[in-house]
Backbone as a ProteinNet text record, in pm:
[ID]
protein_1_A
[PRIMARY]
XXXXXXXXXXXXXXXXXXXXXXXXXXXXXXXXXXXXXXXXXXXXXXXXXXXXXXXXXXXXXXXXXXXXXXXXXXXXXXXXXXXXXXXXXXXXXXXXXXXXXXXXXXXXXXXXXXXXXXXXXXXXXXXXXXXXXXXXXXXXXXXXXXXXXXXXXXXXXXXXXXXXXXXXXXXXXXXXXXXXXXXXXXXXXXXXXXXXXX
[TERTIARY]
42.6	0.2	74.5	217.6	236	443.3	451.9	499.8	463.4	393.8	321	284.2	196	83.7	205	313.6	451.9	475.1	484	603.1	526.1	400.9	314.4	309.4	253.7	243.7	366.6	493.3	693.7	620	601.1	628.2	517.4	403.8	270.4	313.2	408.5	417.9	596.4	605.2	718.1	728.9	583	532.1	498.6	367.7	317.5	408.4	470.5	596.1	527	526.7	441.4	325.6	241.1	112.9	-6.8	117.8	5.6	-50.1	-7.1	-12.9	-100.5	-68.3	-50.4	-226.2	-242.7	-372.2	-497.3	-491	-658.7	-637.3	-590.8	-601.7	-722.5	-635.4	-771.8	-826.2	-928	-959	-925.4	-888.4	-808.1	-955	-1076.2	-1207.1	-1217.3	-1092.2	-1081.2	-989	-842.4	-660.9	-699.6	-658.2	-498.8	-431.3	-356.5	-211.7	-184.9	-250.7	-159.5	12.4	76.8	176	170.8	332.7	412	480.6	439.1	508.5	617.8	728.4	811.6	833.4	776.8	718.2	706.7	573.1	497.3	602.4	647.4	754.3	804.1	883.3	1014.4	972.5	818.5	760.3	694.2	634	591.8	748	889.7	1003.1	1003.7	1046.1	1071.8	1001.9	859.6	780.7	777.8	838.7	855.8	981	1062.7	1159.8	1183.5	1064.2	1054.7	995.3	855.7	778.9	867.6	938.9	1043	1138.3	1244.9	1304.8	1220.1	1116.7	1046.1	974.5	969.2	927.6	1039.4	1124.7	1235.2	1355.5	1315.5	1383.6	1291.4	1121.8	1063.8	1049.3	1069.6	1123.6	1234.9	1341.3	1469.3	1386.3	1390.8	1343.1	1307.4	1137	1099.3	1165.1	1222.3	1305	1442	1545.4	1570.6	1525.9	1468.6	1360.4	1347.8	1229.4	1205.3	1354.3	1480.5	1600.2	1618.2	1550.3	1578.8	1741.2	1863.4	1931.2	2077.5	2158.6	2248.2	2175.2	2260.6	2197.8	2314.4	2429.5	2505.7	2472.4	2484.6	2431.2	2265.8	2198	2075.8	2080	2145.4	2247.3	2259.8	2398.6	2449.5	2337.2	2270.3	2163.3	2076.1	2029.3	1919.4	2048.9	2157.6	2219.8	2254.1	2251.6	2266.8	2125.2	2003.9	1908.9	1868.1	1889.9	1826.8	1989.7	2051.2	2134.5	2084.8	2016.7	1955.1	1843.1	1782.3	1601.9	1640.2	1755.6	1844.8	1854	1915.3	1950.5	1811	1666.6	1593.9	1506.1	1466.3	1515	1480.7	1608.4	1680.5	1530.2	1581.4	1473.1	1330	1311.5	1158.7	1160.5	1189.3	1127.9	1122.3	1213.2	1226.7	1126.2	1136.9	930	909.4	807.2	752.5	726.2	772.5	830.3	804.7	843.9	808.7	635.5	570.8	449.2	372.4	423.6	320.2	349.4	473.5	502.3	367.2	338.2	352.6	144.5	78.4	30.9	-25.3	30	30	0.4	103.2	117.9	-74.2	-144.4	-177.1	-329.5	-313.8	-417.1	-468.7	-359.8	-284.3	-385.7	-335.6	-389.3	-555.5	-570	-744.4	-823.5	-741.7	-835.7	-828.2	-704.5	-730.3	-817.7	-853.8	-913.7	-1091.2	-1106.8	-1212.7	-1227.3	-1123.6	-1135.7	-1132.9	-1056.9	-1044.8	-1120.3	-1206.5	-1270.5	-1263.8	-1216	-1120.4	-1044.1	-932.1	-794.8	-815.2	-816.1	-903.5	-1043	-972.9	-1100.9	-1096.8	-1266.6	-1267.7	-1207.4	-1155.6	-1183.2	-1089.8	-915.8	-775.8	-785.2	-665.4	-624	-538.1	-527.8	-328	-294.1	-207.6	-149.4	-76.3	10.4	154.6	171.9	211.1	273	382	496.2	643.5	674.2	748.3	765.7	977	1051	1176	1227.1	1319.4	1359.6	1531.4	1620.3	1717.2	1842.7	1792.8	1818.3	1702.9	1723.6	1677.5	1525.1	1531.9	1447.9	1344.8	1212.7	1092.8	1045	1113	1099.2	963.9	866.7	779.7	702.3	724.7	647.5	520	511	377.1	321.3	241.8	231.3	77	-25.1	-213.2	-231.6	-309.2	-356.4	-477	-463.9	-555.3	-636.6	-717.3	-754.1	-741.8	-734.5	-677.5	-717.6	-823.7	-890.3	-826.1	-777.5	-730	-594.5	-531.7	-354.5	-313.9	-439.6	-336.9	-312.3	-425.4	-395.1	-305.8	-268.2	-172.6	-48.1	21.3	85.4	42	-10.3	-67.5	-100.3	-143.4	-203	-76.4	8.8	137.8	174	188.8	260.9	155.8	5.6	-62.3	17.8	-6.9	33.8	166	181.4	368	367.1	324.3	259.9	256.7	115.4	26.8	156.8	241.9	331.6	416.7	445.5	597.4	544.2	455.7	379.4	315.8	297	264.8	351.9	450.6	644	670	680.6	784.3	922.8	967.1	1059.4	1024	1150	1147.1	1081	1016.7	967.8	985.3	1004.4	955.2	919	808.5	707.2	755.8	723.3	784.3	653.9	607.4	469	498.1	407.4	409.4	262.3	250.1	109.4	132.9	-33.6	-91.3	-130.1	-187.8	-341.9	-392.5	-524.5	-579	-661.8	-743.4	-856.9	-991.4	-1089.4	-1220.2	-1345.7	-1395	-1492.5	-1603.1	-1668.9	-1812.5	-1867.1	-1968.4	-2043.7	-2155.9	-2251.8	-2424.6	-2494.6	-2490.1	-2595.1	-2740.9	-2838.9	-2955.2	-3084.1	-3157.6	-3303.9	-3350.4	-3378.3	-3442.7	-3577.7	-3579.9	-3734.6	-3824.5	-3947.7	-4069.8	-4177.8	-4175.7	-4238.3	-4426.7	-4458.8	-4620	-4662.2	-4824.8	-4898.8	-4996.6	-5075.9	-5217	-5348.3
-113.6	-25.5	205.6	117.4	244.6	204.6	131.2	191.3	114.5	112.5	61.3	166	239.8	354.7	488.8	534.5	600.7	564.7	461.8	373.8	338.7	364.5	389.4	479.2	601	768.8	756	712.9	803.4	765.1	637.7	568.7	639.3	671.1	776	859.7	885.3	1121.6	1100	1029.3	985.2	936	908.5	839.3	911	1012.7	1099.1	1236.1	1219	1388.7	1467.5	1650.6	1734.5	1718	1637.1	1575.6	1532.6	1520.1	1524.3	1657.6	1776.9	1887.6	1942.5	1957.2	2064.4	1983.1	1888.7	1857.3	1931.5	1941.1	2019.8	2175.3	2218	2372.9	2439.3	2456.8	2531.7	2640.4	2666.7	2832.8	2868.6	2990.1	3051.8	3055.3	2946.1	2899	2819.6	2764.2	2599.1	2617.4	2632.6	2633.4	2549.3	2417.3	2250.2	2351.6	2172.4	2167.5	2100.4	2094.4	2057.3	2033	1950.7	1954.1	1887.5	1973.3	1871.8	1729.6	1609.4	1446.2	1426	1497.5	1522.1	1549.3	1632.8	1697.7	1607.3	1529.3	1433.2	1323.2	1266.7	1163	1173.9	1300.3	1349	1338.2	1400.5	1459.7	1263	1194.8	1020.8	1031.5	933.2	923.6	923.2	1056.2	1099.5	1050.5	1026.8	948.5	798	803.9	639.1	625.2	676.6	649	693.7	774	853.8	713.3	658.9	559.3	429.3	424	270.2	264.6	355.9	414.4	426	496.7	455.2	288	236.9	35	-15.2	23.7	-32.9	-19.4	51.6	165	120	122.9	57.6	-92.2	-187.9	-291.3	-377.1	-279.2	-314.7	-289.5	-169	-156.5	-264.6	-336.5	-411.1	-561	-616.8	-674.4	-730	-575.8	-580.1	-553.4	-506.8	-535.8	-663.3	-695.6	-838.6	-984	-928.7	-1045.7	-1089	-1080.4	-1150.1	-1106.4	-1207.1	-1142.6	-1101.6	-1074.3	-1009.6	-891.8	-790.3	-705.7	-578.5	-621.2	-554.6	-537.8	-595.1	-630.2	-538.5	-646.4	-485.7	-359.9	-319.1	-183.3	-128.2	-186.4	-76.7	-104.6	-171.3	-173	-19.4	-26.1	49.1	202.9	243.3	322.8	385.5	280.4	308	332.6	288.3	368.6	458.6	513.6	595.8	702.9	713.2	835.3	847	688.4	756	840.3	832.5	861.2	1029.9	1078.9	1184	1243.5	1174.8	1222.3	1279	1202	1257.9	1353.3	1386.2	1524.9	1680.3	1700.9	1799.8	1827.3	1698.7	1695.9	1770.4	1675.9	1623	1714.3	1795.5	1983.9	2083.1	2023.8	2089.9	2139.5	2001.8	1944.3	1943.8	2044	2050.8	2201.5	2207.6	2388.9	2447.3	2372.4	2349.8	2393.8	2351.8	2210.1	2410.1	2453.5	2556.7	2681.8	2650.1	2773	2807	2721.4	2628.8	2679.3	2677.8	2601.2	2788.2	2855.9	2949.9	3112.7	3071.5	3102.9	3084.2	2955.6	2939.8	3012.9	2994.9	3070.6	3231	3307.4	3451.7	3459.9	3372.2	3383.2	3346.3	3271.9	3248.8	3339	3414.5	3561.4	3701.4	3704.4	3832.9	3789.4	3663.8	3696.9	3699.6	3663.8	3761.4	3819.2	3909.1	4045.4	4140.3	4109	4171.6	4153.2	4144.4	4077.6	4147.4	4273.8	4335.4	4299.7	4316.7	4205.7	4084.2	3986	3811.4	3784.1	3761.2	3692.7	3506.6	3478.1	3319.5	3242.6	3336.6	3209.2	3212.3	3229.8	3203.9	3070.7	3066.3	2917.9	2937.7	2862.1	2815.1	2683.9	2584.2	2490.7	2485.6	2573.6	2489.3	2617.4	2548.2	2672.2	2556.3	2627.3	2542.4	2691.7	2602	2707.5	2678	2789.5	2722.3	2867.6	2776.1	2919.6	2946.2	2933.9	2977.5	3000.5	3084.8	3119	3240.5	3403.2	3412.2	3451.7	3473.9	3459.2	3397.6	3394.5	3264.5	3318.6	3238.1	3224	3141.6	3204.4	3166.1	3152.9	3032.9	3040.5	3002.8	3076.4	3030	3066	2859.3	2915.5	2909.3	3005.7	3062.9	3068.9	3038.4	3095.6	3200	3277.5	3459.8	3478.4	3529.6	3578.3	3666.5	3762.9	3815.1	3935.7	4072.2	4125.6	4149.2	4040.3	4004.5	4044.4	4041.3	4064.9	4206.5	4331	4467.4	4468.6	4369.9	4314.6	4281	4120.3	4074.3	4117.7	4175.2	4279.8	4346.2	4342.5	4454.6	4315.2	4221.1	4143.1	4086.8	4060.5	3919.1	4042.8	4172	4253.7	4263.7	4274.3	4234.3	4120.9	4080.2	3937.6	3888.7	3988.1	3967	4086.3	4165.4	4237.8	4165.9	4105.1	4043	3928.1	3856.6	3745.4	3789.4	3892.9	3991.1	3993.7	4053.3	4095.2	4013.1	3815.9	3770.5	3642.1	3640.1	3574.2	3599.3	3801.3	3860.9	3793.6	3811.8	3764.1	3823.4	3851.3	3915.3	3804.4	3810.7	3684.4	3739.3	3701.6	3741.5	3590.8	3657.1	3613.6	3601.2	3504.4	3490.7	3400.8	3443.4	3386.2	3404.5	3293.3	3254.3	3218.4	3336.7	3329.8	3282.5	3196	3150.8	3294.4	3312.7	3416.2	3260.9	3305.9	3219.6	3317.2	3319.6	3384.2	3302	3355	3279.3	3308.9	3267.8	3211.3	3154.1	3198.5	3176.5	3103.5	3010.6	2897.8	2801.2	2877.2	2766.1	2705.5	2590.9	2484.6	2452.4	2475.1	2405.1	2390.7	2346.2	2381.5	2461.2	2452.9	2631.6	2631.3	2769.5	2827.7	2837	2807.2	2871.7	2934.4	3040.9	3170.9	3130.9	3161.6	3129.3	3254	3228.8	3338.8	3316.2	3402.1	3428.7	3405.3
-18.5	26	8.1	71.5	83.4	-18	-114.5	-178.6	-342.7	-406.8	-526.9	-559.5	-465.8	-581.9	-640.7	-486.7	-517.2	-683	-688	-774.1	-944.7	-875.2	-1029.8	-1081	-1012.9	-1053.6	-1084.5	-1018.7	-1115.6	-1201.7	-1306.8	-1358.5	-1517.5	-1443.8	-1516.4	-1610.4	-1437.9	-1478.9	-1612.1	-1565.8	-1675.5	-1848.6	-1800.1	-1903.6	-2003.9	-1908.9	-2024.1	-2013.7	-1894.7	-1942.1	-1961.7	-2037.3	-2021.5	-2067.1	-2091.5	-2154	-1997.4	-1921.2	-1808.5	-1737.5	-1800.3	-1756.2	-1898.5	-1992.2	-2077.9	-2232.9	-2230.3	-2292.3	-2284.5	-2149.5	-2095.1	-2016.4	-2074.3	-1940.6	-1844.4	-1743.6	-1724.1	-1671.4	-1593.4	-1635.4	-1502.2	-1526.9	-1377.6	-1236.9	-1302.2	-1185.1	-1116	-1177.1	-1226	-1193.4	-1082	-1069.3	-988	-953.5	-873.9	-887.6	-903.9	-875.7	-954.6	-1046	-1164.6	-1209.6	-1238	-1290.5	-1413.6	-1448.7	-1568	-1530.9	-1594.6	-1522.1	-1539.5	-1524.2	-1428	-1327.6	-1280.3	-1125.6	-1051.6	-1115.5	-1047.5	-1028	-1075.3	-1090.5	-993	-1044.9	-868.6	-694.2	-731	-604.5	-556	-675.8	-600.7	-623.4	-672.9	-611.5	-510.9	-477.3	-271.7	-244	-250.8	-134.5	-120.3	-297.3	-221.8	-94.1	-170.9	-99.9	47	60.3	256.9	283	192.6	357.5	290	165.5	226.7	280.2	323.4	499.8	594.5	609.8	696.5	707.7	590.3	678.5	681.2	625.5	659	788.6	920.2	1027.4	1061	1131.3	1198.8	1195.4	1102.8	1100.1	1164.1	1107.7	1209.9	1340.2	1372.7	1578.8	1609	1520.9	1586.7	1577.9	1504.8	1493.9	1574.8	1640.6	1763.6	1872.7	1881.9	2032.4	2047.3	1936.1	1987.6	1950.8	1935.9	1959.4	1822.7	1746	1605.3	1533.5	1486.8	1490.4	1563.8	1547.8	1678.8	1671	1790.8	1804.5	1768.1	1687.1	1661.3	1559.1	1428.1	1283.8	1274.1	1419.5	1411.8	1401.3	1499.8	1572.1	1388.9	1389.1	1256.3	1158.5	1053.9	968.1	1057.7	1187.3	1190.6	1138.5	1209.9	1198.1	999.4	947.4	798.3	776.3	818.6	775.2	800.6	938.8	970.6	900.4	869.2	800.3	676.9	616	470.3	516.6	581.9	658.2	635	736.2	741.9	623	540.3	412.8	289.2	352.4	296.3	361.2	447.4	530.8	444.1	372.7	301.5	153.5	48.6	-45.1	59.8	94.5	140.8	179.5	248.9	271.7	175	123.3	-20.3	-151.7	-130.7	-206.9	-145.6	-5.6	52.6	88.2	64.3	28.4	-81.8	-182.5	-292.6	-343.5	-299.3	-319.9	-244.1	-143	-37	-134	-158.5	-253.8	-436.6	-497.2	-529.4	-531	-494.4	-434.4	-391.6	-269.3	-318.6	-362.7	-524.2	-634	-709.9	-713.8	-768.9	-668.6	-545.3	-491.1	-521.9	-510.2	-538.2	-695.1	-795.7	-946.8	-899.6	-816.2	-846.3	-705.6	-685.6	-585.3	-642.3	-704.1	-832.4	-936	-973.8	-1101.8	-1052	-966.3	-891.5	-828.6	-764	-709.7	-868.6	-948.3	-1068.4	-1156	-1218.9	-1348.3	-1429.6	-1363.2	-1548.3	-1581.1	-1552.4	-1586.1	-1595.5	-1579	-1496.5	-1597.2	-1716.3	-1780.3	-1769.9	-1721	-1723.7	-1839.3	-1898.9	-2072.6	-2094.2	-1956.8	-1989.9	-1962.9	-1992.1	-1978.6	-1941.8	-1834.7	-1716.1	-1756.3	-1857.6	-1832.3	-1790.1	-1793.1	-1659.5	-1598.2	-1415.8	-1288.8	-1254.2	-1318.1	-1286.5	-1143.6	-1035.5	-952.6	-890.9	-855.8	-877.9	-767.3	-692.5	-576.9	-654.7	-762.9	-802.2	-716.6	-588.2	-493.5	-423.6	-371.8	-279.7	-356.7	-487.8	-543.1	-627.4	-585.6	-620	-773.1	-832.1	-1029.1	-1051	-1122.3	-1169.5	-1336.2	-1354.2	-1499.8	-1535.4	-1620.6	-1615.7	-1758.9	-1821.3	-1974.3	-1987.7	-2045.6	-2017.5	-2160.6	-2239.7	-2293.9	-2353.5	-2387.2	-2400.9	-2517.8	-2527.5	-2617.4	-2719.8	-2795.1	-2873.1	-2794.1	-2767.7	-2697.6	-2534.7	-2524.7	-2367.7	-2348.5	-2530.7	-2510.6	-2384.9	-2417.4	-2336.6	-2245.7	-2135.7	-1981	-1890	-2053.9	-2003.1	-1897.3	-1962.4	-1881.9	-1742.8	-1717	-1643.7	-1478	-1584.2	-1450.2	-1371.7	-1502.9	-1423	-1348	-1354.6	-1278.2	-1093.8	-1104.6	-1010.1	-920.2	-1027.6	-935.5	-883.7	-916.2	-864.1	-739.6	-782.8	-646.5	-581.3	-572.2	-448.9	-363	-455.2	-422	-350.5	-390.3	-362.5	-225.4	-180.9	-32.5	26	-4.2	64.9	97.3	-12	91.8	142.1	96.5	175.4	118.1	-43.6	-99.3	-208.9	-286.9	-417	-525.5	-669.6	-713.6	-831.5	-953.1	-1110.8	-1183.3	-1233.2	-1328.8	-1472	-1545.4	-1635	-1725.5	-1759.1	-1857.4	-2027.7	-2066.5	-2162.3	-2230.5	-2290.7	-2343.3	-2522.6	-2486.6	-2617.8	-2711.2	-2813.5	-2859.9	-2893.3	-2863.6	-2934.8	-2964.1	-3095.6	-3198.6	-3150.6	-3163.5	-3088.7	-3191.4	-3240	-3347.2	-3273	-3304.9	-3272.5	-3301	-3311.5	-3411.5	-3346.7	-3442.3	-3362.2	-3452.8	-3448.3	-3517.5	-3449.7	-3529.4	-3428.4	-3537.9	-3417.6	-3594	-3621.1	-3760.9	-3835.7	-3721.4	-3685	-3641.4	-3785.6	-3750.7	-3821.3	-3768.4	-3838.3	-3754.6	-3865.6	-3688.1	-3718.9	-3732.7	-3804	-3808.4	-3791.7	-3775.3	-3657.1	-3809.7
[MASK]
++++++++++++++++++++++++++++++++++++++++++++++++++++++++++++++++++++++++++++++++++++++++++++++++++++++++++++++++++++++++++++++++++++++++++++++++++++++++++++++++++++++++++++++++++++++++++++++++++++++

């Protein structure tokens, strides 16, 4: 139960790659925690390693306290597994921090979309959001789509998001946005209506 699902998600993330989040865009009203396949695979594999080390560590403690094998060999194995577990703390903490900041970024997007409907439109689609920490700066990359008439508002929207993120995270924020331009055509098909005369 603890090992197979993370490995399965790792395989699915590696197999789907960018298509894990890019097939269908989400509107700003439907933001979630979608990620690209590589990010999904890396997070799931980190969870697998964490679960595996926890299982081995607790199993080793049980075997040593129950008197299976020699105490010296058991204690040595426990030290090795504990060292591996400690080694996982940093990447696990970094992953959780990245997830927190990423969810915070999405939350700011969604909140601003509700509060500033003149700047953000529900027809806009958010395909991918990635967050990196190359230093003290939070670097956010966004891939989105918008209709042609919304293009003049894109820079103002991105500036507003960066300002709100900088205030709430209390860290410098840099946003790099790639916007795919959409031409929207409306079509309609239906039965012909007949005009009745009395």
